[in-house]
């Protein structure tokens, strides 16, 4: 196998470093992006629950109204 010199050797070393550190870099990026995406996903999940289960949400609102009216009558 011929020896690799010069620019090709440095490119191969750089590529090796990128491959070796790729999983660590991906983890760091995911940790940086997660705090931004988590609230967005939570809001989307809440809206989907309202759309998919309107009866459940209506029952919860009525329960809250009942609790408020009970508390105000005391």
GROMACS .gro file of C-alpha atoms in nm:
model
   74
    1UNK     CA    1   0.000   0.000   0.000
    2UNK     CA    2   0.155   0.334  -0.098
    3UNK     CA    3   0.218   0.596   0.168
    4UNK     CA    4  -0.009   0.899   0.165
    5UNK     CA    5   0.161   1.237   0.202
    6UNK     CA    6   0.076   1.604   0.206
    7UNK     CA    7  -0.277   1.734   0.169
    8UNK     CA    8  -0.431   1.391   0.127
    9UNK     CA    9  -0.286   1.275   0.458
   10UNK     CA   10  -0.414   1.579   0.646
   11UNK     CA   11  -0.758   1.536   0.488
   12UNK     CA   12  -0.766   1.172   0.595
   13UNK     CA   13  -0.667   1.269   0.949
   14UNK     CA   14  -0.938   1.538   0.956
   15UNK     CA   15  -1.194   1.291   0.826
   16UNK     CA   16  -1.091   1.039   1.091
   17UNK     CA   17  -1.134   1.301   1.364
   18UNK     CA   18  -1.479   1.396   1.235
   19UNK     CA   19  -1.588   1.033   1.225
   20UNK     CA   20  -1.453   0.966   1.574
   21UNK     CA   21  -1.616   1.273   1.729
   22UNK     CA   22  -1.937   1.260   1.526
   23UNK     CA   23  -2.151   1.096   1.792
   24UNK     CA   24  -2.028   1.336   2.061
   25UNK     CA   25  -2.102   1.632   1.834
   26UNK     CA   26  -2.448   1.500   1.758
   27UNK     CA   27  -2.520   1.463   2.130
   28UNK     CA   28  -2.406   1.821   2.194
   29UNK     CA   29  -2.625   1.955   1.914
   30UNK     CA   30  -2.924   1.758   2.040
   31UNK     CA   31  -2.871   1.889   2.392
   32UNK     CA   32  -2.853   2.244   2.257
   33UNK     CA   33  -3.166   2.209   2.042
   34UNK     CA   34  -3.382   2.017   2.291
   35UNK     CA   35  -3.467   2.312   2.523
   36UNK     CA   36  -3.594   2.503   2.219
   37UNK     CA   37  -3.794   2.220   2.066
   38UNK     CA   38  -3.945   2.078   2.386
   39UNK     CA   39  -4.187   2.370   2.451
   40UNK     CA   40  -4.287   2.377   2.084
   41UNK     CA   41  -4.366   2.006   2.094
   42UNK     CA   42  -4.557   2.051   2.420
   43UNK     CA   43  -4.777   2.321   2.266
   44UNK     CA   44  -4.839   2.107   1.957
   45UNK     CA   45  -4.930   1.814   2.179
   46UNK     CA   46  -5.171   2.030   2.378
   47UNK     CA   47  -5.342   2.153   2.062
   48UNK     CA   48  -5.367   1.799   1.927
   49UNK     CA   49  -5.529   1.685   2.252
   50UNK     CA   50  -5.784   1.966   2.221
   51UNK     CA   51  -5.859   1.873   1.860
   52UNK     CA   52  -5.865   1.497   1.908
   53UNK     CA   53  -6.047   1.490   2.244
   54UNK     CA   54  -6.281   1.790   2.259
   55UNK     CA   55  -6.524   1.612   2.493
   56UNK     CA   56  -6.253   1.545   2.749
   57UNK     CA   57  -6.139   1.907   2.734
   58UNK     CA   58  -6.499   2.030   2.766
   59UNK     CA   59  -6.548   1.809   3.071
   60UNK     CA   60  -6.232   1.948   3.228
   61UNK     CA   61  -6.347   2.305   3.168
   62UNK     CA   62  -6.684   2.224   3.325
   63UNK     CA   63  -6.506   2.072   3.622
   64UNK     CA   64  -6.301   2.389   3.662
   65UNK     CA   65  -6.620   2.598   3.643
   66UNK     CA   66  -6.776   2.374   3.908
   67UNK     CA   67  -6.476   2.413   4.136
   68UNK     CA   68  -6.478   2.791   4.087
   69UNK     CA   69  -6.852   2.818   4.154
   70UNK     CA   70  -6.820   2.596   4.461
   71UNK     CA   71  -6.533   2.804   4.594
   72UNK     CA   72  -6.715   3.132   4.533
   73UNK     CA   73  -7.029   3.010   4.712
   74UNK     CA   74  -6.837   2.932   5.032
   0.00000   0.00000   0.00000
